[in-house]
Amino acid sequence: MWKAITIYFFVATNLALLYPLVTSQGPKHCKVIHHKQDDILAFFGVSDGMDITWSHAVNSPELLEQALSGDTMMLEADVLMRNNMVSGTPVMAHPPAVDSNVTLQTFLEKTTTSPKKGSKLDFKTIEVVEPSLKMIQNVTFGQQVKNPIWLNADILPGPCYDKVCVPVDHEKFLSLCTSYYPNATLSVGWTTGKNMTPAKNYYNWPQVLPMGKLVSQITQPITFPVRANLVRRSWDQLQWLLDLSATFTVTIWSAITDKLDLLDLVALRNSVSHKRIYYDLPPDQEKAFRDALKSSNDIGQDKKRFAWKALAKKDCKDVLVGQNSVMFSGEGGTVISEKTLYKVSRNEFSEFVGDVTFITTDGASNRRTVNIKLHVKDETGAAVRSDQVVTLVLHSSGDFQFSIIDGDNKEGSVKSENGVFKFRITEHSSDGKKRSFKCEITALDSKGDKSSVSLDTESEPMGGYAFISTGAQSHAILVQDVQMAVALPESASSSTVKCCFGMISLILLELFHSL
Ligand SMILES: *[C@@H]1O[C@H](CO)[C@@H](O)[C@H](O)[C@H]1NC(C)=O
Ligand SMILES: *[C@@H]1O[C@H](CO)[C@@H](O)[C@H](O)[C@H]1NC(C)=O
């Protein structure tokens, strides 16, 4: 195991040469992709994803009439080619049926002309997708269709261990949907098996990371259908997906036979804005969930954003920047903060914190490195001034080094069960020149082993940017919940500073993990 994370902290006392710390050959600037928000809440005039209601398997004329005249908002049904004929007619039918008396054409004509109905078309095979999209084009041609149309498919393999699961070809699905009907919301998920009870059933990183990469380049609205009873086990993965874009949503669904843990759903709802989770649950499960919500302290807020600009060594999918996270994989790359760092003046006290997760996506582990630097000048990672650099190198083993370029070098070590660490670097200056740095590493596991080292130096207060980079790797490294703050002179004590950090959300997350 030789995985490392490096944190450089730059402080300078006088003008000096720029110090080129990274020599990367032609990094690629990654554009910020603006993912569109689906407008389903506005369309139905509600403000909470929980207010959206669903009708299922609307695949007979009677069910269609019932759904159209009833209260439910979104009408869902599978689309198949009639009698499995390749060049046939798309119809609304649920396997094993291969035919129904509702064609996709009728379904669309009726739903798109109803003032308060939307549709969710579920595709089980790729063959039906293009004829269906052509039909959508045909039916909506020349009209301003505002009714939501969701295109749903399980496009990646997920926890499916007790039956045969064949995902819909993700490349074809995404390219067909984006070219034929860019207004649709893409509901893209993973295949799941029958019984989700065994612990190995969850959305794991090898399944979720490729999804993040796929959707990162798509501007169309995205929702991830997520099976309710996998929420707890897939917590980190779901939080990451939701963090990737403030417009991404999840649609919680459940099989009638699934056993829900309602607290998981309550915790998920409280972890992001209420606009970002739709609930497509069987009626009795939905009722139980609503009852469970009554006795919860409902926060439902997105976290405050920490913004980064990304540069990829080769492919922008290797540096996925979210609201409050950066996922490095593949050939790696760099991010640099959009805002400059604080300056720590006389009597001030600053804190820079974040979590680092060394993700292992397969059995093997290999050498990889991450660099995090503070107070750099620009995206090359050059120091504002070179003579005083404070560096933290953290290995996945829990060993770390903390040093000043022209000064001391201290080492520490924490034991980790899972390769997840919190780093905390504080800087304090009583006279504005002499500064003390302290670096504390905590293993975020059940034991919470902790170690800290301190360094002293002398310099003027200075700003600069925060910068993180990694090299090539076959796994992934997630840096998240990065926050920084500086305390006012009169409140320069660590206990006061803690209150300014949104620690509450972090603590809640940790509590949830230890439940
Ligand atoms: C279509 O409707 C006819 C007449 O009601 C019925 O006999 C037939 O079974 C229906 N077909 C399907 C596929 O439901
Ligand atoms: C829609 O389909 C009908 C019948 O298949 C065809 O006549 C018509 O030209 C199509 N319209 C568009 C806009 O594709």
Coordinates of C-alpha atoms and ligand atoms in Angstrom, one line a residue:
M1 CA 0.0 0.0 0.0
W2 CA 1.7 3.2 -1.1
K3 CA -1.0 5.8 -1.6
A4 CA -0.4 9.3 -0.5
I5 CA -1.9 12.6 -0.2
T6 CA 0.2 15.8 0.0
I7 CA -0.9 19.0 1.5
Y8 CA 1.3 22.1 0.9
F9 CA 0.8 25.2 2.9
F10 CA 2.6 28.2 1.6
V11 CA 3.6 31.1 3.6
A12 CA 6.1 33.7 2.5
T13 CA 8.0 36.5 4.3
N14 CA 9.4 38.3 1.3
L15 CA 9.3 38.5 -2.5
A16 CA 11.1 35.6 -4.0
L17 CA 11.3 33.4 -7.0
L18 CA 8.3 31.5 -8.1
Y19 CA 8.7 27.9 -7.2
P20 CA 7.4 25.4 -9.9
L21 CA 6.1 22.6 -7.8
V22 CA 4.3 20.7 -10.5
T23 CA 5.5 20.0 -14.0
S24 CA 2.4 18.7 -15.8
Q25 CA 2.5 18.6 -19.5
G26 CA -0.4 20.5 -21.0
P27 CA -3.2 19.9 -18.6
K28 CA -6.6 20.2 -20.1
H29 CA -8.9 22.9 -18.8
C30 CA -12.3 21.4 -18.0
K31 CA -15.3 23.4 -18.8
V32 CA -18.0 23.7 -16.2
I33 CA -20.9 21.7 -17.6
H34 CA -24.3 23.2 -16.7
H35 CA -26.7 20.4 -16.1
K36 CA -30.2 21.5 -16.6
Q37 CA -32.8 21.2 -13.8
D38 CA -35.9 19.3 -14.6
D39 CA -38.9 21.6 -14.2
I40 CA -41.3 19.0 -13.0
L41 CA -42.0 20.7 -9.6
A42 CA -42.8 24.0 -11.4
F43 CA -44.9 22.2 -13.9
F44 CA -47.1 20.7 -11.2
G45 CA -46.9 23.8 -9.0
V46 CA -45.4 22.0 -6.0
S47 CA -42.1 22.7 -4.1
D48 CA -41.2 19.3 -2.7
G49 CA -40.3 16.2 -4.6
M50 CA -42.4 14.2 -2.2
D51 CA -45.5 15.9 -3.6
I52 CA -45.1 14.3 -7.0
T53 CA -47.4 11.3 -7.3
W54 CA -47.1 8.3 -9.6
S55 CA -49.3 5.8 -11.5
H56 CA -47.6 2.6 -12.5
A57 CA -48.0 0.1 -15.3
V58 CA -50.4 2.3 -17.2
N59 CA -50.7 -0.2 -20.0
S60 CA -54.3 -0.7 -20.8
P61 CA -56.9 1.7 -22.1
E62 CA -58.8 1.4 -18.8
L63 CA -55.7 2.2 -16.7
L64 CA -54.8 5.1 -19.0
E65 CA -58.3 6.6 -18.7
Q66 CA -58.2 6.1 -14.9
A67 CA -54.8 7.8 -14.6
L68 CA -55.8 10.6 -16.9
S69 CA -58.9 11.4 -14.9
G70 CA -57.4 10.8 -11.5
D71 CA -55.0 12.9 -9.4
T72 CA -51.7 11.3 -10.0
M73 CA -49.2 13.4 -11.9
M74 CA -46.7 11.1 -13.5
L75 CA -47.9 8.1 -15.6
E76 CA -45.3 5.3 -15.8
A77 CA -45.3 2.3 -18.1
D78 CA -42.9 0.0 -19.9
V79 CA -42.5 0.4 -23.6
L80 CA -42.1 -2.7 -25.8
M81 CA -42.1 -3.4 -29.5
R82 CA -45.4 -5.1 -30.2
N83 CA -44.8 -8.9 -30.4
N84 CA -41.1 -8.2 -30.2
M85 CA -41.1 -7.2 -33.9
V86 CA -38.0 -5.0 -34.6
S87 CA -39.8 -2.7 -37.0
G88 CA -43.2 -2.9 -35.2
T89 CA -45.2 -0.5 -33.1
P90 CA -44.0 0.6 -29.7
V91 CA -46.7 -0.3 -27.1
M92 CA -47.2 0.2 -23.4
A93 CA -46.9 -3.3 -22.0
H94 CA -45.2 -5.0 -19.0
P95 CA -43.3 -8.2 -19.6
P96 CA -44.1 -11.0 -20.0
A97 CA -46.9 -9.4 -22.1
V98 CA -45.7 -8.5 -25.6
D99 CA -48.7 -6.5 -26.6
S100 CA -51.4 -4.1 -25.3
N101 CA -54.2 -2.0 -26.5
V102 CA -52.3 1.2 -25.7
T103 CA -49.7 2.2 -28.2
L104 CA -46.9 4.6 -27.2
Q105 CA -48.5 7.0 -29.7
T106 CA -51.8 7.1 -27.9
F107 CA -50.1 7.2 -24.5
L108 CA -48.1 10.3 -25.6
E109 CA -50.9 12.0 -27.3
K110 CA -53.1 11.7 -24.3
T111 CA -50.5 12.6 -21.7
T112 CA -48.9 15.5 -23.5
T113 CA -52.3 17.2 -24.1
S114 CA -53.5 16.9 -20.5
P115 CA -52.7 20.0 -18.6
K116 CA -51.4 18.3 -15.5
K117 CA -49.9 14.9 -16.6
G118 CA -46.3 13.8 -17.2
S119 CA -45.0 10.5 -18.4
K120 CA -42.2 8.2 -17.5
L121 CA -41.3 5.7 -20.1
D122 CA -39.4 2.7 -19.0
F123 CA -37.1 0.9 -21.5
K124 CA -36.0 -2.6 -20.8
T125 CA -34.1 -3.1 -24.1
I126 CA -32.2 -0.8 -26.4
E127 CA -34.1 -2.0 -29.5
V128 CA -37.2 -0.1 -28.4
V129 CA -35.5 3.2 -27.6
E130 CA -35.0 4.7 -31.1
P131 CA -38.5 3.9 -32.5
S132 CA -39.9 5.3 -29.3
L133 CA -37.9 8.5 -29.5
K134 CA -39.0 8.9 -33.1
M135 CA -42.5 8.5 -31.9
I136 CA -42.0 11.2 -29.2
Q137 CA -40.6 13.5 -31.9
N138 CA -43.5 12.7 -34.1
V139 CA -46.2 13.4 -31.5
T140 CA -44.6 16.5 -30.1
F141 CA -43.6 17.9 -33.5
G142 CA -44.5 21.6 -33.9
Q143 CA -45.9 21.8 -30.4
Q144 CA -44.6 23.5 -27.3
V145 CA -44.9 20.4 -25.1
K146 CA -44.2 21.4 -21.5
N147 CA -45.4 18.2 -19.9
P148 CA -42.5 16.3 -18.3
I149 CA -41.3 13.3 -20.2
W150 CA -38.9 11.0 -18.4
L151 CA -36.8 8.4 -20.2
N152 CA -35.9 5.6 -17.8
A153 CA -33.5 2.7 -18.2
D154 CA -31.1 0.7 -16.1
I155 CA -28.0 1.5 -18.0
L156 CA -25.3 0.1 -15.8
P157 CA -24.9 -3.2 -13.9
G158 CA -25.8 -2.8 -10.2
P159 CA -26.4 -5.2 -7.3
C160 CA -28.0 -8.1 -9.3
Y161 CA -26.7 -11.4 -7.9
D162 CA -29.8 -13.6 -7.9
K163 CA -31.2 -13.3 -11.4
V164 CA -30.1 -12.5 -14.9
C165 CA -29.7 -8.7 -15.4
V166 CA -28.8 -7.2 -18.7
P167 CA -28.4 -3.4 -18.6
V168 CA -29.6 -1.3 -21.5
D169 CA -26.6 -0.2 -23.6
H170 CA -25.6 3.0 -21.9
E171 CA -23.7 4.6 -24.8
K172 CA -26.5 4.0 -27.3
F173 CA -29.2 5.0 -24.8
L174 CA -27.5 8.3 -23.8
S175 CA -26.6 9.3 -27.4
L176 CA -30.1 8.5 -28.7
C177 CA -31.9 10.3 -25.9
T178 CA -29.7 13.4 -26.1
S179 CA -30.0 13.6 -29.9
Y180 CA -33.7 12.9 -30.3
Y181 CA -35.3 14.6 -27.2
P182 CA -33.0 16.9 -25.3
N183 CA -35.9 18.2 -23.2
A184 CA -36.5 14.8 -21.5
T185 CA -35.3 14.1 -18.1
L186 CA -33.0 11.1 -18.2
S187 CA -33.7 8.6 -15.4
V188 CA -30.7 6.4 -15.4
G189 CA -30.0 3.7 -13.0
W190 CA -28.5 0.3 -12.3
T191 CA -29.9 -3.2 -12.6
T192 CA -30.9 -4.8 -9.3
G193 CA -31.8 -8.3 -8.3
K194 CA -34.8 -9.8 -6.6
N195 CA -33.8 -10.0 -2.9
M196 CA -31.7 -7.1 -1.6
T197 CA -31.4 -8.5 1.9
P198 CA -27.8 -9.9 1.7
A199 CA -25.3 -7.2 2.7
K200 CA -23.4 -7.4 -0.6
N201 CA -26.4 -5.7 -2.2
Y202 CA -25.6 -2.0 -2.5
Y203 CA -24.6 0.5 -5.2
N204 CA -20.8 0.2 -4.9
W205 CA -18.1 2.4 -6.2
P206 CA -17.3 0.3 -9.3
Q207 CA -21.0 0.7 -10.2
V208 CA -21.4 4.3 -9.2
L209 CA -18.2 5.9 -10.3
P210 CA -18.9 5.1 -14.0
M211 CA -22.4 6.6 -13.6
G212 CA -20.8 9.8 -12.4
K213 CA -18.5 9.9 -15.3
L214 CA -21.3 9.2 -17.8
V215 CA -23.6 11.9 -16.6
S216 CA -20.9 14.5 -15.9
Q217 CA -20.8 15.4 -19.6
I218 CA -24.6 15.5 -20.1
T219 CA -26.5 18.8 -19.9
Q220 CA -30.0 17.2 -19.9
P221 CA -31.8 16.9 -16.6
I222 CA -30.7 13.8 -14.7
T223 CA -32.4 11.7 -12.0
F224 CA -31.0 8.5 -10.5
P225 CA -33.6 5.8 -9.7
V226 CA -32.5 4.3 -6.4
R227 CA -34.0 1.3 -4.6
A228 CA -35.1 2.4 -1.2
N229 CA -33.6 -0.5 0.9
L230 CA -30.1 0.2 -0.5
V231 CA -29.9 3.8 0.6
R232 CA -28.1 3.1 3.9
R233 CA -25.5 0.8 2.4
S234 CA -24.9 3.1 -0.5
W235 CA -24.9 6.3 1.5
D236 CA -21.4 7.6 0.5
Q237 CA -22.0 6.8 -3.1
L238 CA -25.5 8.5 -3.2
Q239 CA -24.2 11.5 -1.4
W240 CA -21.4 11.8 -4.0
L241 CA -23.8 11.6 -6.9
L242 CA -26.1 14.2 -5.4
D243 CA -23.0 16.4 -4.8
L244 CA -21.9 16.2 -8.4
S245 CA -24.5 18.8 -9.5
A246 CA -27.1 20.7 -7.5
T247 CA -29.5 19.8 -10.3
F248 CA -29.2 16.0 -10.0
T249 CA -32.0 14.3 -8.2
V250 CA -32.8 10.8 -7.0
T251 CA -36.1 8.9 -7.4
I252 CA -36.5 6.5 -4.6
W253 CA -38.4 3.4 -5.6
S254 CA -39.2 0.1 -3.9
A255 CA -40.5 -3.3 -4.6
I256 CA -43.6 -4.3 -2.7
T257 CA -41.7 -7.2 -1.0
D258 CA -38.7 -5.0 0.0
K259 CA -38.3 -4.2 3.7
L260 CA -37.6 -0.5 4.2
D261 CA -35.5 1.1 6.8
L262 CA -37.5 4.3 7.2
L263 CA -34.7 6.1 9.1
D264 CA -32.5 5.7 6.1
L265 CA -35.0 7.5 3.9
V266 CA -35.5 10.2 6.6
A267 CA -31.7 10.7 6.8
L268 CA -31.4 11.0 3.0
R269 CA -34.3 13.5 2.8
N270 CA -32.6 15.6 5.5
S271 CA -29.3 15.6 3.8
V272 CA -30.2 17.6 0.7
S273 CA -32.9 20.0 -0.5
H274 CA -36.4 18.6 -0.6
K275 CA -36.6 19.5 -4.2
R276 CA -34.0 16.8 -5.0
I277 CA -35.7 13.6 -4.0
Y278 CA -38.8 12.0 -5.6
Y279 CA -40.5 9.2 -4.0
D280 CA -42.1 6.5 -6.1
L281 CA -43.0 4.1 -3.3
P282 CA -45.8 1.5 -2.9
P283 CA -48.7 3.1 -1.0
D284 CA -48.2 1.4 2.3
Q285 CA -44.5 2.1 2.3
E286 CA -45.1 5.7 1.4
K287 CA -47.5 6.0 4.3
A288 CA -45.0 4.5 6.7
F289 CA -42.4 7.0 5.4
R290 CA -44.7 10.0 5.9
D291 CA -45.4 8.8 9.4
A292 CA -41.7 8.5 10.1
L293 CA -41.0 12.0 8.8
K294 CA -43.4 13.5 11.4
S295 CA -41.1 12.6 14.2
S296 CA -37.9 13.8 12.6
N297 CA -36.1 17.2 12.7
D298 CA -36.4 18.0 9.0
I299 CA -33.4 20.0 7.8
G300 CA -33.3 19.4 4.1
Q301 CA -30.6 21.7 3.1
D302 CA -27.8 21.4 0.6
K303 CA -24.3 22.0 2.0
K304 CA -22.5 25.3 1.4
R305 CA -20.5 25.0 -1.8
F306 CA -16.7 24.9 -2.0
A307 CA -15.9 25.8 -5.6
W308 CA -13.0 24.4 -7.6
K309 CA -11.8 24.8 -11.2
A310 CA -10.6 21.6 -12.8
L311 CA -7.7 20.7 -15.1
A312 CA -7.4 17.1 -16.3
K313 CA -4.2 15.4 -17.3
K314 CA -6.0 13.7 -20.1
D315 CA -9.8 13.4 -19.6
C316 CA -12.1 15.7 -17.6
K317 CA -14.0 12.6 -16.4
D318 CA -10.9 11.9 -14.3
V319 CA -11.4 15.0 -12.2
L320 CA -15.1 15.2 -11.3
V321 CA -15.8 18.4 -9.4
G322 CA -19.0 18.5 -7.4
Q323 CA -20.5 21.1 -5.1
N324 CA -18.3 20.0 -2.2
S325 CA -16.2 17.2 -3.5
V326 CA -13.6 16.3 -6.0
M327 CA -13.3 12.7 -7.3
F328 CA -9.9 11.8 -8.9
S329 CA -9.5 8.7 -11.0
G330 CA -7.9 7.5 -14.2
E331 CA -5.0 9.7 -15.3
G332 CA -5.8 12.2 -12.6
G333 CA -5.5 16.0 -12.7
T334 CA -5.7 19.1 -10.7
V335 CA -8.2 21.4 -9.1
I336 CA -7.7 24.9 -7.8
S337 CA -10.0 26.8 -5.5
E338 CA -12.0 29.6 -7.1
K339 CA -11.6 31.8 -4.1
T340 CA -8.3 32.9 -2.6
L341 CA -7.5 31.7 0.9
Y342 CA -7.7 33.8 4.0
K343 CA -4.7 35.7 5.4
V344 CA -4.0 35.1 9.1
S345 CA -3.1 38.4 10.6
R346 CA -2.3 39.4 14.2
N347 CA -4.2 37.4 16.8
E348 CA -6.1 35.5 14.1
F349 CA -6.7 31.8 14.0
S350 CA -7.5 29.8 10.9
E351 CA -8.6 26.3 10.2
F352 CA -8.6 24.3 6.9
V353 CA -10.3 21.0 7.1
G354 CA -11.4 18.2 4.7
D355 CA -12.0 14.5 4.3
V356 CA -10.0 12.2 2.1
T357 CA -11.2 8.8 1.1
F358 CA -8.9 6.4 -0.6
I359 CA -11.4 4.3 -2.6
T360 CA -10.4 0.8 -3.7
T361 CA -12.5 -0.2 -6.7
D362 CA -11.1 -3.7 -7.1
G363 CA -9.2 -6.2 -5.0
A364 CA -5.7 -5.0 -5.9
S365 CA -4.1 -1.8 -4.6
N366 CA -1.4 0.1 -6.3
R367 CA 0.8 3.1 -5.8
R368 CA -0.8 6.5 -6.2
T369 CA -0.3 10.1 -5.0
V370 CA -2.4 13.1 -4.2
N371 CA -1.0 16.6 -3.7
I372 CA -3.0 19.3 -1.8
K373 CA -1.4 22.7 -1.6
L374 CA -2.5 25.9 0.0
H375 CA -1.5 29.4 -0.9
V376 CA -0.4 28.7 -4.5
K377 CA -0.4 31.5 -7.1
D378 CA -2.2 29.8 -9.9
E379 CA -3.3 26.6 -11.6
T380 CA 0.3 25.5 -12.2
G381 CA 0.7 25.0 -8.5
A382 CA 3.4 27.6 -8.2
A383 CA 3.8 29.2 -4.9
V384 CA 3.0 32.8 -4.4
R385 CA 6.4 33.0 -2.7
S386 CA 8.7 30.1 -2.4
D387 CA 10.6 30.4 0.7
Q388 CA 8.1 29.2 3.2
V389 CA 6.1 26.2 2.2
V390 CA 4.2 24.1 4.6
T391 CA 3.4 20.7 3.3
L392 CA 1.3 17.8 4.5
V393 CA 1.8 14.4 2.9
L394 CA -0.8 11.8 4.0
H395 CA -0.5 8.2 3.0
S396 CA -3.5 5.8 3.0
S397 CA -1.7 3.8 5.6
G398 CA -2.2 6.7 7.9
D399 CA 1.4 7.8 7.9
F400 CA 1.9 11.5 7.3
Q401 CA 4.6 14.2 7.1
F402 CA 4.2 17.8 7.8
S403 CA 7.0 20.2 6.9
I404 CA 8.1 23.7 6.0
I405 CA 10.4 23.9 3.0
D406 CA 13.2 25.8 4.8
G407 CA 12.4 24.5 8.2
D408 CA 11.2 21.5 10.2
N409 CA 9.8 18.2 9.1
K410 CA 7.5 16.3 11.5
E411 CA 6.0 12.9 11.1
G412 CA 2.9 11.2 12.5
S413 CA 0.8 8.2 12.0
V414 CA -2.8 7.1 12.6
K415 CA -4.3 3.6 12.2
S416 CA -7.1 3.4 9.7
E417 CA -9.5 0.6 9.1
N418 CA -11.0 2.0 5.8
G419 CA -8.6 4.6 4.3
V420 CA -10.8 7.5 5.2
F421 CA -9.2 10.5 7.0
K422 CA -10.0 14.0 8.1
F423 CA -7.2 16.5 7.9
R424 CA -7.2 19.7 9.9
I425 CA -4.5 22.3 9.5
T426 CA -4.6 25.3 11.8
E427 CA -2.6 28.5 11.6
H428 CA -2.3 31.0 14.4
S429 CA -0.3 34.2 14.7
S430 CA -0.2 36.2 17.9
D431 CA 1.8 39.1 16.4
G432 CA 1.1 38.8 12.7
K433 CA 4.6 37.4 12.0
K434 CA 5.4 34.4 14.1
R435 CA 3.0 31.7 13.1
S436 CA 2.3 28.3 14.5
F437 CA 0.9 25.6 12.3
K438 CA -0.7 22.4 13.6
C439 CA -1.7 19.5 11.5
E440 CA -4.1 16.9 12.8
I441 CA -5.1 13.7 11.1
T442 CA -8.0 11.7 12.3
A443 CA -9.0 8.3 11.0
L444 CA -12.8 8.4 10.2
D445 CA -13.6 4.9 11.4
S446 CA -14.9 3.3 14.5
K447 CA -11.7 3.8 16.5
G448 CA -11.1 7.4 15.4
D449 CA -7.3 7.3 15.9
K450 CA -5.8 10.7 15.9
S451 CA -2.4 12.3 15.6
S452 CA -1.1 15.8 15.4
V453 CA 2.2 17.6 14.8
S454 CA 3.1 21.3 15.1
L455 CA 5.6 23.6 13.3
D456 CA 6.6 27.2 13.9
T457 CA 7.8 29.8 11.3
E458 CA 7.9 33.5 10.7
S459 CA 6.2 35.3 7.8
E460 CA 3.8 38.1 6.8
P461 CA 0.2 37.1 6.4
M462 CA -0.5 35.9 2.8
G463 CA -3.3 34.7 0.6
G464 CA -3.2 32.5 -2.5
Y465 CA -5.3 29.6 -3.6
A466 CA -5.8 26.0 -2.6
F467 CA -4.7 23.3 -5.1
I468 CA -5.2 19.6 -5.2
S469 CA -3.7 17.1 -7.7
T470 CA -3.3 13.4 -8.3
G471 CA -1.4 11.2 -10.7
A472 CA -2.7 8.2 -12.6
Q473 CA -4.3 5.4 -10.6
S474 CA -6.6 2.5 -11.2
H475 CA -8.8 3.4 -8.2
A476 CA -10.2 6.7 -7.0
I477 CA -9.6 9.3 -4.4
L478 CA -12.4 11.4 -3.1
V479 CA -11.6 14.7 -1.4
Q480 CA -14.7 16.2 0.2
D481 CA -16.2 18.6 2.7
V482 CA -13.3 20.9 2.4
Q483 CA -13.9 24.0 4.4
M484 CA -11.9 26.9 5.6
A485 CA -12.5 29.7 8.0
V486 CA -10.6 32.3 10.0
A487 CA -11.7 33.4 13.4
L488 CA -12.0 37.0 14.4
P489 CA -9.2 38.2 16.7
E490 CA -11.5 38.5 19.7
S491 CA -12.7 34.9 19.4
A492 CA -9.4 33.3 18.6
S493 CA -9.9 30.0 20.4
S494 CA -10.5 26.7 18.8
S495 CA -13.8 26.1 20.5
T496 CA -15.2 29.3 19.1
V497 CA -13.9 28.5 15.6
K498 CA -15.6 25.1 15.6
C499 CA -19.0 26.7 15.6
C500 CA -18.2 28.6 12.3
F501 CA -17.7 25.5 10.2
G502 CA -20.9 23.9 9.5
M503 CA -19.6 21.1 11.7
I504 CA -23.2 20.1 12.4
S505 CA -23.6 18.5 9.0
L506 CA -20.4 16.6 9.4
I507 CA -21.3 15.4 12.8
L508 CA -24.7 14.3 11.6
L509 CA -23.1 12.3 8.8
E510 CA -20.7 10.6 11.3
L511 CA -23.6 9.9 13.6
F512 CA -25.5 8.3 10.8
H513 CA -22.5 6.1 10.0
S514 CA -22.2 4.9 13.6
L515 CA -25.9 4.1 14.0
Ligands
LIG1 C1 -57.3 -5.5 -26.6 O1 -58.7 -5.3 -26.5 C2 -59.5 -6.4 -27.0 C3 -60.9 -6.0 -26.9 O2 -61.3 -5.5 -25.6 C4 -59.2 -7.6 -26.1 O3 -59.9 -8.7 -26.6 C5 -57.7 -7.9 -26.2 O4 -57.3 -9.0 -25.4 C6 -56.9 -6.7 -25.8 N1 -55.5 -7.0 -26.1 C7 -54.5 -6.9 -25.2 C8 -53.2 -7.1 -25.6 O5 -54.8 -6.5 -24.0
LIG2 C1 -45.7 11.2 -37.9 O1 -46.2 9.9 -38.2 C2 -47.1 9.9 -39.3 C3 -47.6 8.5 -39.5 O2 -46.7 7.6 -39.2 C4 -46.5 10.6 -40.5 O3 -47.5 10.6 -41.6 C5 -46.0 12.0 -40.2 O4 -45.4 12.5 -41.3 C6 -45.1 12.0 -39.0 N1 -44.8 13.3 -38.7 C7 -43.6 13.7 -38.3 C8 -43.4 15.2 -38.0 O5 -42.6 13.0 -38.3

